[in-house]
Coordinates of C-alpha atoms and ligand atoms in Angstrom, one line a residue:
X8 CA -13.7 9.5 -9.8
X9 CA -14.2 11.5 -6.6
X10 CA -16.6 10.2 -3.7
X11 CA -18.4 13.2 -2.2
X12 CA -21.6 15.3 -3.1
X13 CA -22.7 16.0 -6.4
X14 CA -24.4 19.0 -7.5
X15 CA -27.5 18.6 -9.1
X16 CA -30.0 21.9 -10.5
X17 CA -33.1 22.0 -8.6
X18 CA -35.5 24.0 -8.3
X19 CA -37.3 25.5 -5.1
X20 CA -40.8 25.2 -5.0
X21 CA -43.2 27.5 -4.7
X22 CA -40.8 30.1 -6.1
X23 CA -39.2 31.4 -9.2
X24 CA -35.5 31.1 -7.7
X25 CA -34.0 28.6 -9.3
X26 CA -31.3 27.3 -6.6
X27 CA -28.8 24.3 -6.5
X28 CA -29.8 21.6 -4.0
X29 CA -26.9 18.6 -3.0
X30 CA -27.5 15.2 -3.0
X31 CA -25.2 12.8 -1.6
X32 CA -24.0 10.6 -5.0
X33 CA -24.0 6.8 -4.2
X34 CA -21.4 4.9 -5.5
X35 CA -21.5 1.2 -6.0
X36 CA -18.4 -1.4 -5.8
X37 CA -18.6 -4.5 -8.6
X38 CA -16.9 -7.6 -6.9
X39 CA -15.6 -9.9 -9.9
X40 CA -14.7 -13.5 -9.4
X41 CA -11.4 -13.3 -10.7
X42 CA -8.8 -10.8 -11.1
X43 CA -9.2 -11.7 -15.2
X44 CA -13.3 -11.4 -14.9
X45 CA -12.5 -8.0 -13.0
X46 CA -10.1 -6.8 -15.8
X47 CA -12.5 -8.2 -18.4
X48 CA -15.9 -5.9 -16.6
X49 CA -13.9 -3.2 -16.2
X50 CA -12.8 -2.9 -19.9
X51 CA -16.5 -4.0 -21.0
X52 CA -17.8 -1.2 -18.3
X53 CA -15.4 1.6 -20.1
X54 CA -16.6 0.3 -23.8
X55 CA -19.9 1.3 -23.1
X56 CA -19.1 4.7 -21.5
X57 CA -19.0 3.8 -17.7
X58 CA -16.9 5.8 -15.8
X59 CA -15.3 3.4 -13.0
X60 CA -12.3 3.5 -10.6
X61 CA -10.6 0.2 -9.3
X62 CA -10.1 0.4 -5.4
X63 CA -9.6 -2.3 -2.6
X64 CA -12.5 -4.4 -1.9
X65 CA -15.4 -3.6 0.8
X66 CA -14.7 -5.2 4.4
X67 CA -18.2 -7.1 4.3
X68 CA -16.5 -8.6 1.0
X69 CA -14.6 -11.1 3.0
X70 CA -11.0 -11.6 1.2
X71 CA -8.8 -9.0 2.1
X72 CA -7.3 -6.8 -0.7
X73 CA -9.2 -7.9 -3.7
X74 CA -9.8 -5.1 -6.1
X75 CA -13.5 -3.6 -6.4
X76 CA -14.8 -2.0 -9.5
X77 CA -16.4 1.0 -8.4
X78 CA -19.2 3.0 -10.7
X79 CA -21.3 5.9 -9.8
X80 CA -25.1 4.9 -8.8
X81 CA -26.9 6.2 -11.8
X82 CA -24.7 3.7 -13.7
X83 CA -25.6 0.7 -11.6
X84 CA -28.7 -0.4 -14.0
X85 CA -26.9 -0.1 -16.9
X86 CA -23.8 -2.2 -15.6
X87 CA -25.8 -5.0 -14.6
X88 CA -27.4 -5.2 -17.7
X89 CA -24.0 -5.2 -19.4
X90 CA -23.0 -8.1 -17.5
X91 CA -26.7 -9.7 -17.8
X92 CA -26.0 -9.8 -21.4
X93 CA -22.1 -11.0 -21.3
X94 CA -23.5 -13.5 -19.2
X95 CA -20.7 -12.4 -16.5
X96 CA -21.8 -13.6 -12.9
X97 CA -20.3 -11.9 -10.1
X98 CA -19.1 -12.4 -6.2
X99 CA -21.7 -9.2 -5.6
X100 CA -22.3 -5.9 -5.8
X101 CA -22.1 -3.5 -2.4
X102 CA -23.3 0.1 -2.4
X103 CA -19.9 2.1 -1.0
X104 CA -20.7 2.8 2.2
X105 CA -19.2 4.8 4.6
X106 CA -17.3 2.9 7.3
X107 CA -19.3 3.9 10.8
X108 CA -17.5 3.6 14.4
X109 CA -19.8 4.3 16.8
X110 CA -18.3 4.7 20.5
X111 CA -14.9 6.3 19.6
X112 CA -15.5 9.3 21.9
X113 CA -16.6 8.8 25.6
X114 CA -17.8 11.6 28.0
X115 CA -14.3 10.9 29.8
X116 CA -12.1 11.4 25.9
X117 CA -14.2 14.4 25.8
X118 CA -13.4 16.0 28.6
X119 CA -10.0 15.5 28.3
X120 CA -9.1 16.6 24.4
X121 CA -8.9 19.4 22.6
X122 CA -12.5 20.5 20.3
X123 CA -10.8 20.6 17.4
X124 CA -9.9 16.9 18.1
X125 CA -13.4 15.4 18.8
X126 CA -14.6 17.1 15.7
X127 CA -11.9 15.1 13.5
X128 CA -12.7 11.9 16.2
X129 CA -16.6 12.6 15.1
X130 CA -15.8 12.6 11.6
X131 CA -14.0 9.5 12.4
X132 CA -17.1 8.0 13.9
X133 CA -19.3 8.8 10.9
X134 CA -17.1 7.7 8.2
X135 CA -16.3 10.8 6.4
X136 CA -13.6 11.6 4.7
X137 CA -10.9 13.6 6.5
X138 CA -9.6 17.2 5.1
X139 CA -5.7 17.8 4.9
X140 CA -5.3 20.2 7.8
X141 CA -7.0 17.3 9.9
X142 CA -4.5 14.6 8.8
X143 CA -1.7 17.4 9.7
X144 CA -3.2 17.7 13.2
X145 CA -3.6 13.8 13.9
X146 CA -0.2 13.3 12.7
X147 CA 1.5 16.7 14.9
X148 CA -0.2 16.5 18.2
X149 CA 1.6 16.2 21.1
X150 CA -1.2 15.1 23.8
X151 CA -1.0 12.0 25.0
X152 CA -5.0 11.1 25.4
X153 CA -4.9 12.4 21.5
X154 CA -2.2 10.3 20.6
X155 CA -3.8 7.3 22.2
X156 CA -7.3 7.7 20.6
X157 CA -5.5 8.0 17.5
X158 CA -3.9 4.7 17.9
X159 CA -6.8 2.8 19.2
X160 CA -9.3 4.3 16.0
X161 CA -6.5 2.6 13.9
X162 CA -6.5 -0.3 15.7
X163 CA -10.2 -0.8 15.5
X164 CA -10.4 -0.1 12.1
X165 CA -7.6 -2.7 11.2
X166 CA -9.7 -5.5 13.5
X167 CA -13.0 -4.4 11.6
X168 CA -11.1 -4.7 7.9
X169 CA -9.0 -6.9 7.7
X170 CA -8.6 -8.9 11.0
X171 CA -6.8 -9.5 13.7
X172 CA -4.0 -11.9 12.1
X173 CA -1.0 -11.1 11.2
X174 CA 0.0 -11.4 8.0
X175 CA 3.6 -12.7 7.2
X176 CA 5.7 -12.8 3.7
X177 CA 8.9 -13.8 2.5
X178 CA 11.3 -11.2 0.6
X179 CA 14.4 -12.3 -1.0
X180 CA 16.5 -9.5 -2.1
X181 CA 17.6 -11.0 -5.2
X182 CA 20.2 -8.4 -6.5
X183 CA 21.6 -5.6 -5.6
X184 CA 22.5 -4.2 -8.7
X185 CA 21.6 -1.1 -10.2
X186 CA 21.2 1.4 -12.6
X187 CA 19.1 4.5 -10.7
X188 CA 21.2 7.3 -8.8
X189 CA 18.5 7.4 -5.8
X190 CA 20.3 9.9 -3.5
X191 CA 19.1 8.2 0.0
X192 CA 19.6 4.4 -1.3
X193 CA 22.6 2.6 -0.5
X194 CA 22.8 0.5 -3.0
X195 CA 22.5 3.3 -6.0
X196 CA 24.4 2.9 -8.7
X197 CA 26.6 6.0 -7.3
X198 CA 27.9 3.8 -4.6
X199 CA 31.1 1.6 -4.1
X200 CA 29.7 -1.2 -2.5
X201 CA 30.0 -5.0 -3.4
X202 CA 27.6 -6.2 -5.9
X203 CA 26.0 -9.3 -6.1
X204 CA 23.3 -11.2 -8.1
X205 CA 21.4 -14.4 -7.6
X206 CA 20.6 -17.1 -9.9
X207 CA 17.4 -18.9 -10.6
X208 CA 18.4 -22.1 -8.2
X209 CA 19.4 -19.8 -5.3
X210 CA 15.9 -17.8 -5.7
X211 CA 14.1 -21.8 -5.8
X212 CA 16.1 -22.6 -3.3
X213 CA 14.9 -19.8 -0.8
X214 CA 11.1 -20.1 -2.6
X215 CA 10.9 -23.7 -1.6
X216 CA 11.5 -22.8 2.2
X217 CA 9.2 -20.3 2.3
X218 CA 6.1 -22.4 0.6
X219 CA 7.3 -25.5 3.0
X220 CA 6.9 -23.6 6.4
X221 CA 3.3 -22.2 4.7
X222 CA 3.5 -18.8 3.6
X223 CA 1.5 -18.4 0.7
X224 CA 3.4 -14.9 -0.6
X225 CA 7.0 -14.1 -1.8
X226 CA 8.3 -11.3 -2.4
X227 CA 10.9 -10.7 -5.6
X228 CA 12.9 -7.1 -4.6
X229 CA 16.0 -6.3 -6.7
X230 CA 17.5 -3.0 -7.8
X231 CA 16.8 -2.1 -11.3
X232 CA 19.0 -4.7 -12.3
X233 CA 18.9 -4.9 -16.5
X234 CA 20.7 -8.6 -16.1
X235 CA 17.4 -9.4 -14.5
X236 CA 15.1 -8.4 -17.3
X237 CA 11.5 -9.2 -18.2
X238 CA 12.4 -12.3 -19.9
X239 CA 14.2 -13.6 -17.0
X240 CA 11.4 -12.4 -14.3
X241 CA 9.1 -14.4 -17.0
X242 CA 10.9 -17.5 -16.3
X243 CA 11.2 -17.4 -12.7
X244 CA 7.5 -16.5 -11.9
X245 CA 5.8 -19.4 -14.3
X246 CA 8.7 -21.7 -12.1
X247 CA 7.5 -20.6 -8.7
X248 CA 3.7 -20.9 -9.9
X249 CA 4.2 -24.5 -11.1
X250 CA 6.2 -25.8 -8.2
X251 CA 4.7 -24.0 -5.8
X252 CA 1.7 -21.9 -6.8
X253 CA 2.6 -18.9 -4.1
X254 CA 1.6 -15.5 -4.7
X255 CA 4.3 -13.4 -5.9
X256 CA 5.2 -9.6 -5.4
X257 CA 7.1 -8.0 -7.1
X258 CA 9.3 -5.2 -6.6
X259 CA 12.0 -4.6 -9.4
X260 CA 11.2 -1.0 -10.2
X261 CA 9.7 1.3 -13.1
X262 CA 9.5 -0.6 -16.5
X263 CA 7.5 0.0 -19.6
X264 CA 3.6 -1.1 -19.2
X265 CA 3.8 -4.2 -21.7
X266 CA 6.7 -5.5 -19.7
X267 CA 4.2 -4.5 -16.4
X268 CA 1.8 -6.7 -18.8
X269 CA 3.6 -9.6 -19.5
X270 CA 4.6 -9.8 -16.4
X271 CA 1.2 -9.8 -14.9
X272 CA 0.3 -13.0 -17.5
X273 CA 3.4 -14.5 -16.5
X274 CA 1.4 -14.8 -13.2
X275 CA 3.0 -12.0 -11.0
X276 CA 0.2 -11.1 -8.5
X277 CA 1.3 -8.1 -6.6
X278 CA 3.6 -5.4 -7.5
X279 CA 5.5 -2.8 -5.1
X280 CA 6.6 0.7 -6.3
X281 CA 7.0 3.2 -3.6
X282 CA 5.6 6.8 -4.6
X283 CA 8.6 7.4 -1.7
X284 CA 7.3 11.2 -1.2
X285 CA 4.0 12.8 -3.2
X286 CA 6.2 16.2 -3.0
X287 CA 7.6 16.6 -6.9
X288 CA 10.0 19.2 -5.9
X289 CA 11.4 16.9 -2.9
X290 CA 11.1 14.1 -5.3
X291 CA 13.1 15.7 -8.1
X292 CA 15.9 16.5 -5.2
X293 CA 16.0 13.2 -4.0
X294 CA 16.1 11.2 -7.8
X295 CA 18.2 12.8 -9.5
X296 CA 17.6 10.5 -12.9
X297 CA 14.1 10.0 -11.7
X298 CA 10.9 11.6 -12.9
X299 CA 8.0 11.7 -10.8
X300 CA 5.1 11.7 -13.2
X301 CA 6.5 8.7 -14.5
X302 CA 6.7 7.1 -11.4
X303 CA 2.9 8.2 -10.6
X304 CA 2.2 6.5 -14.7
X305 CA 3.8 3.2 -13.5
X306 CA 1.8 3.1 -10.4
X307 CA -1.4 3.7 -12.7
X308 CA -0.3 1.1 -15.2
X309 CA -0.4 -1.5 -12.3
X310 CA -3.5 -0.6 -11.3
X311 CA -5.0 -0.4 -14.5
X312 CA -3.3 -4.2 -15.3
X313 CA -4.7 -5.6 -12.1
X314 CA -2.0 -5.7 -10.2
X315 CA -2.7 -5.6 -5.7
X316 CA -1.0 -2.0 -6.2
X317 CA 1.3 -1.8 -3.4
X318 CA 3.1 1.8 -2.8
X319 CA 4.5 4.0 0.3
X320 CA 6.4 6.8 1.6
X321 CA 9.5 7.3 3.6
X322 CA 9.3 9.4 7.0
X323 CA 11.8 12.0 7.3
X324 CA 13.7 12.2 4.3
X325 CA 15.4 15.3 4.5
X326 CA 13.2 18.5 3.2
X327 CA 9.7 16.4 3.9
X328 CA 7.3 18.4 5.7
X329 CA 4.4 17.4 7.8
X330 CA 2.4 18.7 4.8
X331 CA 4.1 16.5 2.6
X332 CA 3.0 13.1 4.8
X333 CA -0.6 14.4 4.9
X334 CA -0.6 14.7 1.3
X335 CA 0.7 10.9 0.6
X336 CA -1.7 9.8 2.4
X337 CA -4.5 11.4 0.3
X338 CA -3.2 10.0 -2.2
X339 CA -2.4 6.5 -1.3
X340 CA -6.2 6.7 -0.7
X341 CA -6.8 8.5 -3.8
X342 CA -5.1 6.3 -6.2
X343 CA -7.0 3.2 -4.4
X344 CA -4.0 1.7 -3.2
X345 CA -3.8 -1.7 -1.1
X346 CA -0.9 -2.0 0.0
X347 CA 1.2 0.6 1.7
X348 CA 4.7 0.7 3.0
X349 CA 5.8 3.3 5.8
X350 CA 9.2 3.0 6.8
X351 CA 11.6 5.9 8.4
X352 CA 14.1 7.4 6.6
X353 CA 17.9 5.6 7.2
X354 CA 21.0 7.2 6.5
X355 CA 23.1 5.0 4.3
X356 CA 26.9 4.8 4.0
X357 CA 28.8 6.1 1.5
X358 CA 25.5 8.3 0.3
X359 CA 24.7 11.9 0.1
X360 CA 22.6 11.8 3.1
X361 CA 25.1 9.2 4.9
X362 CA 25.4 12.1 8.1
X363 CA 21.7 12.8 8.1
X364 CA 19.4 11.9 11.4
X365 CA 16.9 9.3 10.8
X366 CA 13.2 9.4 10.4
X367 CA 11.1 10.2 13.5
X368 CA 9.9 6.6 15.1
X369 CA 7.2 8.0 16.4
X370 CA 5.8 10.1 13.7
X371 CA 6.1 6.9 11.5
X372 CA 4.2 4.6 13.6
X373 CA 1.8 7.4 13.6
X374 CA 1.5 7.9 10.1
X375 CA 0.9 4.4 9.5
X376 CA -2.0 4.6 12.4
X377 CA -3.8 7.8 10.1
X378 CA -3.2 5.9 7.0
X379 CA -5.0 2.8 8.5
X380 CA -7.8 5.3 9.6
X381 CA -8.3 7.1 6.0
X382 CA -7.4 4.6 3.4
X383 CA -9.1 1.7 5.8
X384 CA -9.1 -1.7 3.9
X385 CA -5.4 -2.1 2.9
X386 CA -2.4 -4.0 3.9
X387 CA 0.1 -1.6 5.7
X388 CA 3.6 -3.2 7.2
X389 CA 5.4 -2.5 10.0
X390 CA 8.6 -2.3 8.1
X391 CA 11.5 -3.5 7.9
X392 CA 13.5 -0.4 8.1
X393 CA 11.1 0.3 11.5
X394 CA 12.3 -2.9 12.8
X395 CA 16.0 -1.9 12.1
X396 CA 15.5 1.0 14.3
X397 CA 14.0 -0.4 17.2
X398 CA 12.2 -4.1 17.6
X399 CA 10.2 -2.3 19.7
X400 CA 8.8 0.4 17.2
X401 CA 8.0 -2.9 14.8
X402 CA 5.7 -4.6 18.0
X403 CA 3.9 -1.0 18.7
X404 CA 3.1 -0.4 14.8
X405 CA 1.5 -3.5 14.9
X406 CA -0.9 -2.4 17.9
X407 CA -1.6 0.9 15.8
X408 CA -3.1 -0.3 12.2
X409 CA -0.1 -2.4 11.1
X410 CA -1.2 -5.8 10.1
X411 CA 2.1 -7.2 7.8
X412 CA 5.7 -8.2 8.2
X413 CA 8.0 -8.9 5.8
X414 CA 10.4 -12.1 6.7
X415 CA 14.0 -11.1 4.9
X416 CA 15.1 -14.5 3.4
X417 CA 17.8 -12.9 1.6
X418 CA 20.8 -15.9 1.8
X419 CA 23.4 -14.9 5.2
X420 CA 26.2 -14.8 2.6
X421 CA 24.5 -11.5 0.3
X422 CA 22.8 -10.5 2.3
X423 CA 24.6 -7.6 4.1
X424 CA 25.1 -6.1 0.8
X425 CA 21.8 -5.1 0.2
X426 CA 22.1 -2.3 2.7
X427 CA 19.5 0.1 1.1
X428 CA 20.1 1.7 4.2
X429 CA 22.8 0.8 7.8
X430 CA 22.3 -1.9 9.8
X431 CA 19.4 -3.3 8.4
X432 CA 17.5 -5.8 10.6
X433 CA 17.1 -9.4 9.7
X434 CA 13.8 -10.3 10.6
X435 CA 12.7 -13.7 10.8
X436 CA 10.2 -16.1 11.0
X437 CA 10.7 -16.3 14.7
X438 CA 11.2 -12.7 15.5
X439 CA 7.4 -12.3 13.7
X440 CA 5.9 -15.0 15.6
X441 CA 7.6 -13.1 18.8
X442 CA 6.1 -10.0 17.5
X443 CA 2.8 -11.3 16.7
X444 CA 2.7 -12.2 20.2
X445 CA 4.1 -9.2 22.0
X446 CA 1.3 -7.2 19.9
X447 CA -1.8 -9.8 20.7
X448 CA -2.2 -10.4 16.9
X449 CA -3.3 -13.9 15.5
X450 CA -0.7 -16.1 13.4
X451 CA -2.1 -17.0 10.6
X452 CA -3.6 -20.2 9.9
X453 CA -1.7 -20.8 6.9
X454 CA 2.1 -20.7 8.6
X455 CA 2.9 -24.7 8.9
X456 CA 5.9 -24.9 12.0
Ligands
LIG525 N1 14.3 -0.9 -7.0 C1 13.0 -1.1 -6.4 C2 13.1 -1.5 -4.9 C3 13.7 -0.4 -4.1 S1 14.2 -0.8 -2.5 C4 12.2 0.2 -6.6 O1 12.7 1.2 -7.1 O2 11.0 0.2 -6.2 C5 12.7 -0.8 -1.6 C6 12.4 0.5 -0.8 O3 13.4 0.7 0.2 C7 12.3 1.8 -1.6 O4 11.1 1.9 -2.2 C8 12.6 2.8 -0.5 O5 11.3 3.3 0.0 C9 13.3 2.0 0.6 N2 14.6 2.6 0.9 C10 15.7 2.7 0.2 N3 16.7 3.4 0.8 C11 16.2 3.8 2.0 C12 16.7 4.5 3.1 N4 18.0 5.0 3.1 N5 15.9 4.7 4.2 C13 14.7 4.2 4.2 N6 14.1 3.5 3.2 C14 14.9 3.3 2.1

């Protein structure tokens, strides 16, 4: 369901030309109670011919990164009465509107950029929704005052959605085996590297750190590793929920939608697949066993299962154009993502692309900044793989829109064989709180140290 203006027939008055008038469409966004009362509305909503979308939640909604039902406004009567008679209460109902920033632009800005800047700045300002060729000019300028405008609308928006506090998880890199030939990946299946696997005690082991020092998120990451099935994933997500109730993401690859379902009642919260690049010729090139419509059916599944959808890109894998970044960020807004993971593009040894230069710093610090400004409400990293490029990049992403880091909690003794990529970082708990800091973010009132 596209936001916009619908056309309607009218008629002119007064005359016999019969003429097409536009009406801006309100849409309305159904807040659930539950993630099972939003699955159960949604379904109920579709039964009776409702047409709805599932995006992330309003900022006036309070929790960050809830899913939202969203329905058209001619619908809204109807819907209520459907959950009137189902006897469904919910946390509320917001009309969707458009996100307003008044006092982006000052005489000074004005005098200083370019025109075709302060229109997209204006646009900014007023809510709406940016064209392609706008994203492609926030993302190439080269002027300084743009480039700081750009960073400060992001940073704004990010203190408007979802706060000023950090956001910190734990990721344990579970197993680095795997069965896909991913050309840019170190640890494809292609590659001669040392393999290793952990076993349900080492994972508890690392869980119970991470629920002990407060974090209420872990984060499950494997290659597609088939000694790691469903079954097993079952096992170890009902463990961590009983002992210690965490959140948990996943991020174990593409699997069939009722093993996406059983994980999902097995009590898996979150679930991250990277889209990597929206191009399907680039994606072809770069996965050679992969498929990208069924990467982009995956991605659907886990939204339509009620999954927090997490996806992303990679900056400057070779062949990517500026087009190409524009374009994933349309879509991470399209497909009603919430979380979104931007990371540069790392050579990694013993790969195809092992001589290859790295992703731009810069232009990935600034595509996460324009993703914070058009997709808004959503979690958005500042990545690992930016952090293993410069500690540095990782502090000034979280100034421009960034609001997460991932802890890697990977044991010392495997964990230099997950090297999706050289000289990956190991950031800690203390390098985030030193980051947090250096950036003037919040630490979040959950951490217990
Ligand atoms: N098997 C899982 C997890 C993959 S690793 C899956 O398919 O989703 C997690 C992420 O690391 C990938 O989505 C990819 O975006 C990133 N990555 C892998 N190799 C990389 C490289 N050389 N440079 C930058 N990012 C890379």
């Amino acid at each position: 369901m596209r936001q916009g203006k619908s056309k309607i027939r009218g008629e002119v008055q007064g005359t016999f030309l019969k003429g097409c008038v536009y009406v801006e469409e309100k849409f309305y966004l159904i807040l659930a109670k539950n993630s099972a009362q939003m699955l159960l509305i949604n379904k109920l909503l579709r039964e009776n011919g409702i047409e709805t979308d599932l995006v992330p939640s309003p900022p006036e909604s309070g929790t960050v990164c809830a899913i939202a039902i969203k329905i058209q406004g001619v619908n809204l009567e109807k819907a209520k009465n459907i959950l009137f008679e189902n006897q469904i209460e919910v946390r509320g109902i917001y009309e969707d509107k458009k996100m307003k920033l008044q006092g982006l632009i000052d005489k000074k800005l004005g005098a200083s950029v370019s025109k075709e800047f302060l229109d997209i700045l204006k646009k900014i300002e007023d809510g709406d929704e940016l064209l392609e060729k706008e994203i492609v000019y926030l993302l190439s300028t080269k002027d300084i005052k743009e480039i700081e405008s750009i960073y400060a609308a992001a940073d704004r928006i990010k203190r408007e959605t979802v706060g000023n506090v950090l956001e910190i998880r734990g990721a344990i890199e579970f197993s680095n085996y795997c069965c896909k030939k991913c050309k840019y990946c170190g640890i494809n299946s292609q590659n001669k590297i040392e393999r290793y696997r952990m076993n349900e005690e080492e994972i508890m082991e690392v869980v119970g750190y991470l629920n002990k020092i407060g974090l209420r998120t872990v984060i499950l990451q494997s290659g597609e590793d088939p000694h790691w099935g469903t079954e097993r994933l079952i096992q170890l997500i009902k463990r961590i929920k009983i002992e210690t109730g965490m959140r948990i993401t996943l991020s174990v690859g593409e699997k069939s939608f009722e093993e996406y379902e059983s994980l999902k009642l097995a009590g898996a919260d979150n679930y991250l697949l990277k889209i990597e690049t929206t191009n399907r010729k680039l994606f072809k090139t770069i996965h050679p066993d992969g498929d990208f419509d069924s990467r982009l059916k995956c991605s659907r599944w886990l939204k339509e299962l009620g999954y927090i959808n997490g996806s992303g890109n990679i900056i400057g894998i070779p062949g990517q154009t500026i087009e190409d970044i524009a374009r994933d960020i349309l879509y991470f807004k399209e497909m009603g993502i919430n979380m979104i993971g931007i990371g540069p593009f790392i050579p990694a040894k013993g790969t195809v692309f092992e001589n290859m230069p790295p992703g731009d710093i810069d232009l990935t610090i600034r595509t996460m900044a324009v993703t914070r400004i058009v997709c808004k409400k959503v979690y958005i990293p500042s990545t690992t793989a930016l952090a293993s490029l410069s500690k540095d990049a990782q502090i000034r992403a979280l100034k421009a829109g960034a609001n997460t880091i991932m802890l890697i909690n990977t044991p010392a003794k495997y964990r230099t064989n997950y090297m999706i990529y050289n000289d990956k970082n190991m950031v800690d708990i203390d390098s985030a709180i030193y980051a947090a800091k250096k950036a003037g973010l919040e630490l979040p009132k959950y951490l217990k140290l």
